[in-house]
Coordinates of C-alpha atoms in Angstrom, one line a residue:
X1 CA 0.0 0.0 0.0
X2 CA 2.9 2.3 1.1
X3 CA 4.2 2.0 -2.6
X4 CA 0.8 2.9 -4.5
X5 CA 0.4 5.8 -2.1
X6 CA 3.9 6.9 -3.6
X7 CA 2.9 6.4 -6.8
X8 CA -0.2 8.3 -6.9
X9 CA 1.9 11.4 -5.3
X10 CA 4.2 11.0 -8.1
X11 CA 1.6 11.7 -10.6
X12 CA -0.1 14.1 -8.9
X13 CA 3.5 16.3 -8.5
X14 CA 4.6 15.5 -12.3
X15 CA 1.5 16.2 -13.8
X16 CA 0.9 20.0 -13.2
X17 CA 5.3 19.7 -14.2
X18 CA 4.0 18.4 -17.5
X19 CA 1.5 20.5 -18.2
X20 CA 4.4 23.4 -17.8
X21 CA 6.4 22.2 -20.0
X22 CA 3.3 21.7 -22.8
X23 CA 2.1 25.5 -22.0
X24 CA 5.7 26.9 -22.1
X25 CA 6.4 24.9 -25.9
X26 CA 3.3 26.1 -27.3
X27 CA 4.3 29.6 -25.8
X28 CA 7.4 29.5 -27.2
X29 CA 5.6 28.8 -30.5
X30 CA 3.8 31.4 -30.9
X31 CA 5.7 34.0 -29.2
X32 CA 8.6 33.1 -32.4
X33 CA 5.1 32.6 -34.8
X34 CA 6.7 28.7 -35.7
X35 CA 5.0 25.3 -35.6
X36 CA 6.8 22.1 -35.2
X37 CA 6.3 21.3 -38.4
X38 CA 8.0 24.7 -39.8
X39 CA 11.1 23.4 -38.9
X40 CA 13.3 21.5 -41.2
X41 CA 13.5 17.7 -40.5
X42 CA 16.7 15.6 -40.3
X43 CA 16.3 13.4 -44.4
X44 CA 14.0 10.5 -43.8
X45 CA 15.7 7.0 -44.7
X46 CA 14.0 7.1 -48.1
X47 CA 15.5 11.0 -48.3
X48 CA 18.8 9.5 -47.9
X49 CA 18.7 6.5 -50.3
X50 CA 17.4 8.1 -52.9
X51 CA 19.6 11.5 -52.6
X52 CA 22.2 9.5 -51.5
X53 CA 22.8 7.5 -54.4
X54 CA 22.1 10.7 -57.0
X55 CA 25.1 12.2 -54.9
X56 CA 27.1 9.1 -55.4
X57 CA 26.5 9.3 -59.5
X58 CA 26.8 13.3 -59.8
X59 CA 30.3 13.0 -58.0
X60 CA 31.5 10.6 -60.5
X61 CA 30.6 12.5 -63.7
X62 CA 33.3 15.1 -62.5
X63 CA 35.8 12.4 -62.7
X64 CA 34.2 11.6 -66.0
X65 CA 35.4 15.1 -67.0
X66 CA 38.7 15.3 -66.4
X67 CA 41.2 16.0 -68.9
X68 CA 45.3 15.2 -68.2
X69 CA 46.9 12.2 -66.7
X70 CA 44.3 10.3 -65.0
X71 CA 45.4 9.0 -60.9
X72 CA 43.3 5.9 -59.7
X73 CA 41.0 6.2 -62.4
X74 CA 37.5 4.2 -61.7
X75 CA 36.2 4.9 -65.2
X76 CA 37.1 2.1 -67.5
X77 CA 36.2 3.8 -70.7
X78 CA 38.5 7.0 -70.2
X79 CA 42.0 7.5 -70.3
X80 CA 44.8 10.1 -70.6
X81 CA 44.1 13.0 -72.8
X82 CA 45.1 16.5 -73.8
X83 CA 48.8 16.0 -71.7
X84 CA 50.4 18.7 -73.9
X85 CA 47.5 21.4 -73.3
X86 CA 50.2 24.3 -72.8
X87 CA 52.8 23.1 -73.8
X88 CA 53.4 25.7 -76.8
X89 CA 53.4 28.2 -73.6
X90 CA 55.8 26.4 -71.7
X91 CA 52.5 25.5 -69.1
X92 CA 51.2 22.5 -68.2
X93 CA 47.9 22.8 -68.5
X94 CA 47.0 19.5 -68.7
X95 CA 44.5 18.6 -65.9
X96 CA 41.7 20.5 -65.8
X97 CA 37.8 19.7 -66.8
X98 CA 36.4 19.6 -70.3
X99 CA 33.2 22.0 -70.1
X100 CA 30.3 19.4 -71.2
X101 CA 29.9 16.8 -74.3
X102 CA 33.0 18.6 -76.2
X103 CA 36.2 18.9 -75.3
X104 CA 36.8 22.5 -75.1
X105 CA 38.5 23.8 -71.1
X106 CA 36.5 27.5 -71.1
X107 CA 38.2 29.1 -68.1
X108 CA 34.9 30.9 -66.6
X109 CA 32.4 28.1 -66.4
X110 CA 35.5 25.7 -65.1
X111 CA 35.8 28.3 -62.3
X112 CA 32.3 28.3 -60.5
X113 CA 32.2 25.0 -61.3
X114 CA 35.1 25.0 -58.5
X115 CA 33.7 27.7 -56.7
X116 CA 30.5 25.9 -56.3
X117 CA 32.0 22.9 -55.4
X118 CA 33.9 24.9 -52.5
X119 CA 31.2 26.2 -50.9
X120 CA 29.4 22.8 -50.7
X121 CA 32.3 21.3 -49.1
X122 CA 32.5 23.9 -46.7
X123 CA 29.1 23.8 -46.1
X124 CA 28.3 20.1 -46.2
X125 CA 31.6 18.7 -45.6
X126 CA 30.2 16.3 -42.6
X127 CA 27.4 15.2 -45.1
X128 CA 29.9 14.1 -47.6
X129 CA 32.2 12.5 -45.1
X130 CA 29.2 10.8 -43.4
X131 CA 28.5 9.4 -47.1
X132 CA 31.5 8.5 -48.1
X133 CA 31.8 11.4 -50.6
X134 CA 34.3 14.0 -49.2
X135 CA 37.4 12.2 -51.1
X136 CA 35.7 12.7 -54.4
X137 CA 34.2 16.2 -54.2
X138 CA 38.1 17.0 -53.3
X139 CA 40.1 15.4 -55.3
X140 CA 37.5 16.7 -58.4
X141 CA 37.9 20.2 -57.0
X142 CA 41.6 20.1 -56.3
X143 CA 41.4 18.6 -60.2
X144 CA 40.6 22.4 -61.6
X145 CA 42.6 24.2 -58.8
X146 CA 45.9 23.0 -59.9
X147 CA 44.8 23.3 -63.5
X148 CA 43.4 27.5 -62.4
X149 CA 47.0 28.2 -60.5
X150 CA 49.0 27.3 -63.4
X151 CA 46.6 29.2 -65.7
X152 CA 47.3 32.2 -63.4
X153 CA 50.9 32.1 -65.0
X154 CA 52.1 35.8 -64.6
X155 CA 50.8 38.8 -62.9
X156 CA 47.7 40.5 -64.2
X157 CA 47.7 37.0 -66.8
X158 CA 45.5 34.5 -67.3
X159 CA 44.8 32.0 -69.2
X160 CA 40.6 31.4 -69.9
X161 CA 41.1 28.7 -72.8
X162 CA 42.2 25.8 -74.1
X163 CA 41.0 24.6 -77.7
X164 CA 39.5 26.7 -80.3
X165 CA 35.7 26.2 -79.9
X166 CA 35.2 26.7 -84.1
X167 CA 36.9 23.6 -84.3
X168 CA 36.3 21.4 -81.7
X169 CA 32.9 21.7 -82.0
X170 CA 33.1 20.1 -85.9
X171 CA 34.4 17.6 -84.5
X172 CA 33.3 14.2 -83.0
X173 CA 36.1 12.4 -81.4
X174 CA 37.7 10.9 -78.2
X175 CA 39.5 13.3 -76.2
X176 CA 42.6 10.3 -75.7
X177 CA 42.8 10.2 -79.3
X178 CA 42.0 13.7 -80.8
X179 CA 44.5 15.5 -83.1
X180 CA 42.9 19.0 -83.3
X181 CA 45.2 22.1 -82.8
X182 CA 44.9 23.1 -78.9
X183 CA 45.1 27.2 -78.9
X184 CA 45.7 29.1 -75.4
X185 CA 43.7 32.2 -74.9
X186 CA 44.7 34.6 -72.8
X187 CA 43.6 37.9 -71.1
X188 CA 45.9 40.8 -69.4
X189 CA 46.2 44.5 -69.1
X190 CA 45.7 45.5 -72.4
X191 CA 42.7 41.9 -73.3
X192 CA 41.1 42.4 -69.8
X193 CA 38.3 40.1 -68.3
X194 CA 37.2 41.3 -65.3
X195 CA 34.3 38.6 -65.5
X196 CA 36.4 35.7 -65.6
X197 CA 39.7 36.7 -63.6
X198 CA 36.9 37.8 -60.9
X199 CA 35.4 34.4 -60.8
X200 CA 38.8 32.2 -60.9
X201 CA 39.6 34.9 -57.9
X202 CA 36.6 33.2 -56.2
X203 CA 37.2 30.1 -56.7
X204 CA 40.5 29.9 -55.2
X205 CA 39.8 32.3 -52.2
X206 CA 36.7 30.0 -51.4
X207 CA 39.0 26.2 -52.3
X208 CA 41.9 28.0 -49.8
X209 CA 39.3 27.2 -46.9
X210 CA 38.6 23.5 -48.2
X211 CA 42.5 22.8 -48.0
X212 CA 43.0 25.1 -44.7
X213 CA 43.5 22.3 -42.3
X214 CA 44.5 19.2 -44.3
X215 CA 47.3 21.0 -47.0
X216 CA 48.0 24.7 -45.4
X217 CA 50.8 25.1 -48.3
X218 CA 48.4 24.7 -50.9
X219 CA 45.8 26.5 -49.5
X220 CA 48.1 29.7 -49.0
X221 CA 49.3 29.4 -52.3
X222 CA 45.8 29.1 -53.9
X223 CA 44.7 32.6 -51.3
X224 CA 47.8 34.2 -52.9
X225 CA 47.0 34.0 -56.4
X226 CA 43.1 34.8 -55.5
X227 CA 44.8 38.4 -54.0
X228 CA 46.0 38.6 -56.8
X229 CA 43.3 38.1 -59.6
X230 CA 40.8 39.8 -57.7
X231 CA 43.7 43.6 -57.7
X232 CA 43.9 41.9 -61.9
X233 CA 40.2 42.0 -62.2
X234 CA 39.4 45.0 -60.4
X235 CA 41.9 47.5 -61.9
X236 CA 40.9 46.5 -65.8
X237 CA 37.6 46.3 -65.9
X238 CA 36.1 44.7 -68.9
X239 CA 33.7 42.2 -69.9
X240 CA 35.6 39.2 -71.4
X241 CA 33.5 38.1 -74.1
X242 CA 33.8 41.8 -75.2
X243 CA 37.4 41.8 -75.3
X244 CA 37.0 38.2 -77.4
X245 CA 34.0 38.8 -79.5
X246 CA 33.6 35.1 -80.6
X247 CA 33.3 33.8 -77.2
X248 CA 29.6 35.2 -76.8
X249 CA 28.6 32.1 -79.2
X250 CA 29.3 30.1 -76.1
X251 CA 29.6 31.6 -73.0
X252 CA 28.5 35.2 -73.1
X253 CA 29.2 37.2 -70.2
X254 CA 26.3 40.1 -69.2
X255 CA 28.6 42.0 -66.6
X256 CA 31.6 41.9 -64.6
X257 CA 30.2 43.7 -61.6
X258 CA 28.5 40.4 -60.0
X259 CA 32.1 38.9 -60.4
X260 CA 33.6 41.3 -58.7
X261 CA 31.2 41.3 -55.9
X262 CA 31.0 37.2 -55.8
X263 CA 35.0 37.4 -55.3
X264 CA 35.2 40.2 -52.8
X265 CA 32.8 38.6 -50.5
X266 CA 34.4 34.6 -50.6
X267 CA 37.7 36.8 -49.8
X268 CA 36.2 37.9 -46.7
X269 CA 35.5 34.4 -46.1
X270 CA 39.1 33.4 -46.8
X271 CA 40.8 36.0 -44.8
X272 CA 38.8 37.7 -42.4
X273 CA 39.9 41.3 -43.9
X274 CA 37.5 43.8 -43.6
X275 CA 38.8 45.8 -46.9
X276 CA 37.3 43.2 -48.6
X277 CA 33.9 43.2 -46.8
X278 CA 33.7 46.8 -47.3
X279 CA 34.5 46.0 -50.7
X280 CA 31.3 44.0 -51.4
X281 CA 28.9 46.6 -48.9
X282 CA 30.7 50.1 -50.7
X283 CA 29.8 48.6 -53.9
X284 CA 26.5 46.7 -53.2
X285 CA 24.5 49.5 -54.6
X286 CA 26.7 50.7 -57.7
X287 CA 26.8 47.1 -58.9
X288 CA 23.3 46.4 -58.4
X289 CA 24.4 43.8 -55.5
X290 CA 21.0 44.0 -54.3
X291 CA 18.5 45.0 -56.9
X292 CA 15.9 42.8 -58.5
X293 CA 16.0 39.4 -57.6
X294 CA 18.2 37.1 -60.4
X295 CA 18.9 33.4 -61.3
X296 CA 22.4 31.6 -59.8
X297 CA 24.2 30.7 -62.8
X298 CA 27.4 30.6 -64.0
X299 CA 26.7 33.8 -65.6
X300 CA 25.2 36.1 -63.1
X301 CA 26.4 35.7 -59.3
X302 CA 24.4 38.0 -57.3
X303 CA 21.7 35.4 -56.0
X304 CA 24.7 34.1 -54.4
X305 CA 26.3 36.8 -53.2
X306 CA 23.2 37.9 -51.6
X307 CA 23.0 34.7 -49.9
X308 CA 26.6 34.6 -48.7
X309 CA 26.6 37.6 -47.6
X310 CA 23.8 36.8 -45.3
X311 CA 25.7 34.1 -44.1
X312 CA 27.9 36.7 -42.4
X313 CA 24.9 39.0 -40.9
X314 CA 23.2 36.0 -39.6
X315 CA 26.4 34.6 -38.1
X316 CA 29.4 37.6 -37.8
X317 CA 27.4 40.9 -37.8
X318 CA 28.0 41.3 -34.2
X319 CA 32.0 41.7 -35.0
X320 CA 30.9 44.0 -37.5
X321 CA 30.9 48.0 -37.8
X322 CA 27.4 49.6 -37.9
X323 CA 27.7 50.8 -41.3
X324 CA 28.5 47.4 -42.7
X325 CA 26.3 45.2 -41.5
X326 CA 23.3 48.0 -42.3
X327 CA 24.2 46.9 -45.6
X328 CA 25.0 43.1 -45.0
X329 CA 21.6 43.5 -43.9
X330 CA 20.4 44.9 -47.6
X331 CA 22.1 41.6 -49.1
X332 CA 20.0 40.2 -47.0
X333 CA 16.7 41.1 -47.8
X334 CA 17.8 40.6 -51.3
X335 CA 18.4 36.9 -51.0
X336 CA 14.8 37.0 -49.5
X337 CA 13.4 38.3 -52.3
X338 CA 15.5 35.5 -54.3
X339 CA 13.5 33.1 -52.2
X340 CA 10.5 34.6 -52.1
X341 CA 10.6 34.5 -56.2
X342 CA 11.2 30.8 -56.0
X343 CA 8.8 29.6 -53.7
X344 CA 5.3 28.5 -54.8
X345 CA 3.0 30.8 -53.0
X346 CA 4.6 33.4 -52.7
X347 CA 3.1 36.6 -54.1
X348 CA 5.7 37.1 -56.4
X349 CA 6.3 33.4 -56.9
X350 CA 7.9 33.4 -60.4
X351 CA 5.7 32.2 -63.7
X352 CA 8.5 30.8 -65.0
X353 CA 7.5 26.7 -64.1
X354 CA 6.6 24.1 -66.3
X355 CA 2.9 22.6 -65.3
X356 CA 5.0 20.0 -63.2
X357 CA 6.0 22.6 -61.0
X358 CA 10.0 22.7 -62.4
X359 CA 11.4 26.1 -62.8
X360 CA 12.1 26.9 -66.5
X361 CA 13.7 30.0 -67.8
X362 CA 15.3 29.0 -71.2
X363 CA 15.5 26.1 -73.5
X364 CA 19.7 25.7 -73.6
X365 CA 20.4 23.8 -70.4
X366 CA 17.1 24.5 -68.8
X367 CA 17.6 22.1 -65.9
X368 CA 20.6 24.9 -64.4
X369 CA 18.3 27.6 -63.1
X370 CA 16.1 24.7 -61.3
X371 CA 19.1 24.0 -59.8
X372 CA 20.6 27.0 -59.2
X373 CA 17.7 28.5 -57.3
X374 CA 17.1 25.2 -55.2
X375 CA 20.5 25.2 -54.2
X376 CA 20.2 28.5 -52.4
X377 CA 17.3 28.1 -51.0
X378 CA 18.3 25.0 -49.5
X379 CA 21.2 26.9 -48.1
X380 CA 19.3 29.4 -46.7
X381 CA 17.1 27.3 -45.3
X382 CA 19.6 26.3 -43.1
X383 CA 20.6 29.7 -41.9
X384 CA 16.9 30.6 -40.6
X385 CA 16.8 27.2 -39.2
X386 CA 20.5 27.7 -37.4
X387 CA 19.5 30.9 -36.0
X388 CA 16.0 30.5 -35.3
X389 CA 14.8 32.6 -37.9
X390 CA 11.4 32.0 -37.9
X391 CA 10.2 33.0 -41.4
X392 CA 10.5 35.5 -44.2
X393 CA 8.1 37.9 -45.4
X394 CA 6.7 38.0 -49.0
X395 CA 4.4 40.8 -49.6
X396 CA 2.5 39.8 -46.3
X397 CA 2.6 36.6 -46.8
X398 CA 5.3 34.4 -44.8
X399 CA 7.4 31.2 -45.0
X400 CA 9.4 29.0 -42.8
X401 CA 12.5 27.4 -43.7
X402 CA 10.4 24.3 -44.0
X403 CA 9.5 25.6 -47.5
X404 CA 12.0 26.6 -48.7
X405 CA 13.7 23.1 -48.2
X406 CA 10.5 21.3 -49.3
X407 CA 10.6 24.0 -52.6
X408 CA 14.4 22.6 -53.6
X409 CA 13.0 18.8 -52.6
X410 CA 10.4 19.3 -55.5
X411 CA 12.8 20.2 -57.5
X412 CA 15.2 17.5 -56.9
X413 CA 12.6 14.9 -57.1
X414 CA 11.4 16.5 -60.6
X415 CA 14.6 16.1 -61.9
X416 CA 15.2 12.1 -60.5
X417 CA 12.1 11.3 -62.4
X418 CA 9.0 12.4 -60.7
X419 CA 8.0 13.9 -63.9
X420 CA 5.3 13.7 -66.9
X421 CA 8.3 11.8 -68.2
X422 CA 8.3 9.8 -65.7
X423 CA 12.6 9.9 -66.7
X424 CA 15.0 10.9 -64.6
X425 CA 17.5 13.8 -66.5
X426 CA 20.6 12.3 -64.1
X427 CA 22.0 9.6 -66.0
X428 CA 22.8 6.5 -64.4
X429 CA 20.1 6.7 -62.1
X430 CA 16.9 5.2 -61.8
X431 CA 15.5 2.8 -64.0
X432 CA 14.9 5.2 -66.9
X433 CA 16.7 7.8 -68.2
X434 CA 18.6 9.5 -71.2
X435 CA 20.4 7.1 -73.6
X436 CA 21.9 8.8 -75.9
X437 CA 23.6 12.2 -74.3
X438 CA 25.4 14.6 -76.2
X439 CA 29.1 13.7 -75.1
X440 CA 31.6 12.3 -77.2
X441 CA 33.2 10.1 -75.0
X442 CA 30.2 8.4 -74.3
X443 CA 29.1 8.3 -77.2
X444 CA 32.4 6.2 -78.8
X445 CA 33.0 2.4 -77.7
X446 CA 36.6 2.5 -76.2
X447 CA 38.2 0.1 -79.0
X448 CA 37.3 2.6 -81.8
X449 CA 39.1 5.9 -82.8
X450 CA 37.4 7.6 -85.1
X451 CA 39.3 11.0 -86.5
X452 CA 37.4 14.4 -85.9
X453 CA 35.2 14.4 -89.4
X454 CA 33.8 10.8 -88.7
X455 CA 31.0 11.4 -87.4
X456 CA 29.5 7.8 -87.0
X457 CA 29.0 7.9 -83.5
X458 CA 27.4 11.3 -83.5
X459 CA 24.9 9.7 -86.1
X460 CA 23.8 6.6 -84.4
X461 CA 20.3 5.7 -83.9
X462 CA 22.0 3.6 -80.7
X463 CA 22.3 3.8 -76.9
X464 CA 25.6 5.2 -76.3
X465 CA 28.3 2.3 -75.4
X466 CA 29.3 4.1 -72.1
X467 CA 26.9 5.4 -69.4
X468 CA 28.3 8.8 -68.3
X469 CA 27.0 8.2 -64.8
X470 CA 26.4 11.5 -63.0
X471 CA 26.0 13.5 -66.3
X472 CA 23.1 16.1 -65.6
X473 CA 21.3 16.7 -69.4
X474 CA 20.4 19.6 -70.6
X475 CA 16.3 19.2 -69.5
X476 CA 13.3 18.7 -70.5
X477 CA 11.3 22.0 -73.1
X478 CA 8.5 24.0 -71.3
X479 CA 5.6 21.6 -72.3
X480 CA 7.9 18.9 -70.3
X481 CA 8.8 16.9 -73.6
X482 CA 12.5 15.5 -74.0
X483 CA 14.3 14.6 -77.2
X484 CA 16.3 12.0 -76.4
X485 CA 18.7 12.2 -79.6
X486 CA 22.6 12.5 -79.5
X487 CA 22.3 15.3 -82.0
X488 CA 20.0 17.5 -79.6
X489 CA 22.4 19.0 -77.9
X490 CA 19.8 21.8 -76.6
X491 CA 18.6 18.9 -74.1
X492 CA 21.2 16.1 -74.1
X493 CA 24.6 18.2 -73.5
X494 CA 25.6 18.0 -69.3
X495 CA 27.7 20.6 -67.5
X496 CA 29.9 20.5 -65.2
X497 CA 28.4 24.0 -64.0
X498 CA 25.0 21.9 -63.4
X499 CA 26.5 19.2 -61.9
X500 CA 28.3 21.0 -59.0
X501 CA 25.1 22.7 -58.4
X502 CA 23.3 19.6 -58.0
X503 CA 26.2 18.2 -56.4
X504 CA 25.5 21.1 -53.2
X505 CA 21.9 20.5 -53.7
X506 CA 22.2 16.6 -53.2
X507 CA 24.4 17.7 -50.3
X508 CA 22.1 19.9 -48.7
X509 CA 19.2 17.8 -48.7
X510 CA 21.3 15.0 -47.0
X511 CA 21.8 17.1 -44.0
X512 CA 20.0 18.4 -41.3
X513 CA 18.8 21.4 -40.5
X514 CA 22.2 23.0 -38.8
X515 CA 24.2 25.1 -40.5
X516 CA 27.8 25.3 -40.2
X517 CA 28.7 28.4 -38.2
X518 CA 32.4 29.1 -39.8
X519 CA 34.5 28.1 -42.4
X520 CA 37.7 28.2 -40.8

């Protein structure tokens, strides 16, 4: 009896405890205007199979892409290739990525693809170790790095290009076995381009962080040269594809400003000077830094500066002068305008979506803006989530981080095949998906040869011989149709720009809701 009479005290003391607690979580609630389900959840198991083993392929179409002398390579239908890209210059410019299908090296794509890769090491880097994926996304990125440092080959000199696009693209061969000429491109003081010196400044200031701790040589030596393009790039201005009028055929540069911008900010990142910070805040205005929202791409950086720089208000601005941070805090609202444009119900929700729900700005490469957008918004997700930020404002109407994560998981899942299609646009995975990509390599069975005018392979009503796992096509047209046809390279041609984007989506989406704090 003595022991029920204790228990029945027991409940009567813990119960009025309980009912505390309850009262003082659903205060808490809607005192910060949050409900549970508001808040980003750790991936389900299914989350992490199925992103898991996307990640796995997207990784290994960057190994797929590299150009040089080939270490440990897992891909049995690629070999050496372009070992004397330079050599005319006395470089070695061997290593590197080829862009997409072709085999041209374009300096200013090849550089956010590293940038972007960067960033999604920094930010994800216990995802990737957790899934086994750290050593790839390294070794790919450390792949362009060497290939950028050597490019940087003199003071206020860079190299942006490797292989004359006129005639590589006539021609439909193996990169081990092709013949044509290999021409270097460079820019300087008197062929400036602000644009792409900007972004290779980027990419190395933000890939000195990945290497801080496990190669601090390296990483110093990849801050230097960064210093250094970004004084290049500042002090002659010019938009490259400007200086090099044939270049706008294939990667036309709008502006230099964004660059500039992009590189100042991952320099603050790298070194912690202020000059640099002040850089991106005295500037933010002139170079519209925080105008109307804009599409991440490869082209225009400002959706990701935005977002960046919010990574330092939400997580620095208390080391930070007043005058700064009021416009940190600008970048800011931009990047919630960015998000506010992407996700569906928002007032100003863009148009721009295929019936499916898939965002869809252009035909060429439509899949990049999808991913470009969902990328950041995953990202950002992260940064309300981390700081208990309960939601953002869009014209009166608000939304949690929640959204914004479940806004990139539509779009992932789109993509990996839940579709009109019913195809997934990463090859390799699922059960269905494109045959017959627009990539050379893949498109050639590893015992032929075929010179540059044979153009057998390009013509061939068959499945390529080799499955270019990873390889992220093109996308599907606005009315959600897709060509699958070697010669439709509108659709079928991957990226490596795309593929590091979905590379940090992938990552994202594996990892819970915290946000790294610092990158050092």
């Amino acid at each position: 009896m003595g022991a029920t009479s204790r228990g029945c005290c027991c409940r009567f003391v813990v119960l009025p405890v309980v009912l505390v607690l309850i009262a003082g979580v659903i205060l808490f609630f809607i005192k910060n205007k949050v409900h549970p389900s508001d808040v980003p959840s750790t991936p389900s198991s299914n989350d992490v199979d199925k992103y898991g083993t996307a990640l796995s392929a997207s990784l290994q179409f960057l190994q797929i892409q590299k150009a040089g002398k080939l270490v440990n390579n897992q891909i049995s239908w690629r070999g050496d290739s372009a070992l004397n890209d330079g050599k005319d210059a006395g470089l070695n410019l061997s290593k590197g990525l080829y862009d997409a299908g072709d085999h041209m090296k374009f300096g200013f794509p090849m550089a956010f693809t590293a940038t972007v890769l960067s960033w999604t090491i920094l930010e994800y880097r216990s995802t990737l170790s957790g899934n086994g994926k750290l050593d790839l996304a390294v070794d790919g990125l450390r792949w362009i790095t060497d290939y950028l440092v050597t490019a940087h080959s003199a003071d206020n000199v860079l190299c942006i290009q490797v292989g004359d696009p006129k005639v590589d693209h006539l021609c439909w061969d193996k990169p081990e076995t092709m013949t044509e000429a290999r021409p270097l491109l460079f820019i300087n003081k008197t062929s400036p381009g602000s644009d792409v010196a900007g972004e290779t400044a980027a990419a190395l200031a933000a890939a000195s962080l990945v290497f801080k701790s496990s190669d601090p040589t390296y990483s110093s030596t990849l801050l230097t040269h960064a210093k250094q393009l970004f004084e290049f790039a500042d002090n002659y201005t010019a938009i490259y594809s400007v200086t090099f009028p044939n270049l706008a055929t294939y990667y036309n540069s709008t502006d230099y400003e964004d660059e500039l911008l992009w590189a100042a900010a991952w320099l603050y990142q790298a070194t912690g000077d202020l000059k640099y910070l002040r850089y991106a805040t005295d500037n933010g205005q002139k170079f519209r830094g925080y105008g109307d929202p804009t599409y991440f791409s490869w082209d225009d950086k400002r959706a990701g500066t935005q977002v960046l720089l919010s990574r330092v208000y939400f997580f620095s601005s208390g080391s930070i002068p007043n005058d700064v941070n009021t416009v940190l805090d600008s970048y800011r609202s931009a990047a919630e305008r960015v998000m506010c444009v992407l996700v569906p119900g928002s007032p100003i929700s863009t148009s721009d979506r295929t019936k499916g729900g898939l965002i869809w700005i252009q035909e060429w490469n439509s899949l990049q803006h999808s991913v470009g957008g969902s990328f950041l918004a995953a990202l950002y997700s992260t940064y309300m989530a981390t700081t208990q930020t309960t939601d953002i404002s869009c014209n009166g109407r608000t939304f949690a981080a929640a959204d914004l994560r479940n806004f990139a998981k539509s779009q992932v899942d789109y993509i990996l095949g839940n579709n009109p299609t019913k195809m997934s646009y990463l090859v390799g995975y699922g059960s269905m998906y494109p045959q017959r990509i627009h990539h050379r390599g893949a498109s050639i069975p590893a015992d032929q040869s075929p010179s540059c005018s044979d153009y057998t392979w390009l013509n061939s009503p068959n499945r390529n011989p080799n499955v270019a796992v990873g390889a992220l096509v093109g996308g599907p047209f606005l009315n959600e149709t897709y060509n699958d046809s070697r010669e439709n390279a509108l659709q079928g041609e991957p990226t490596t720009t795309s593929s590091a984007l979905f590379t940090g989506l992938l990552s994202g989406l594996l990892s819970s809701s915290t946000a790294v704090r610092s990158f050092t």
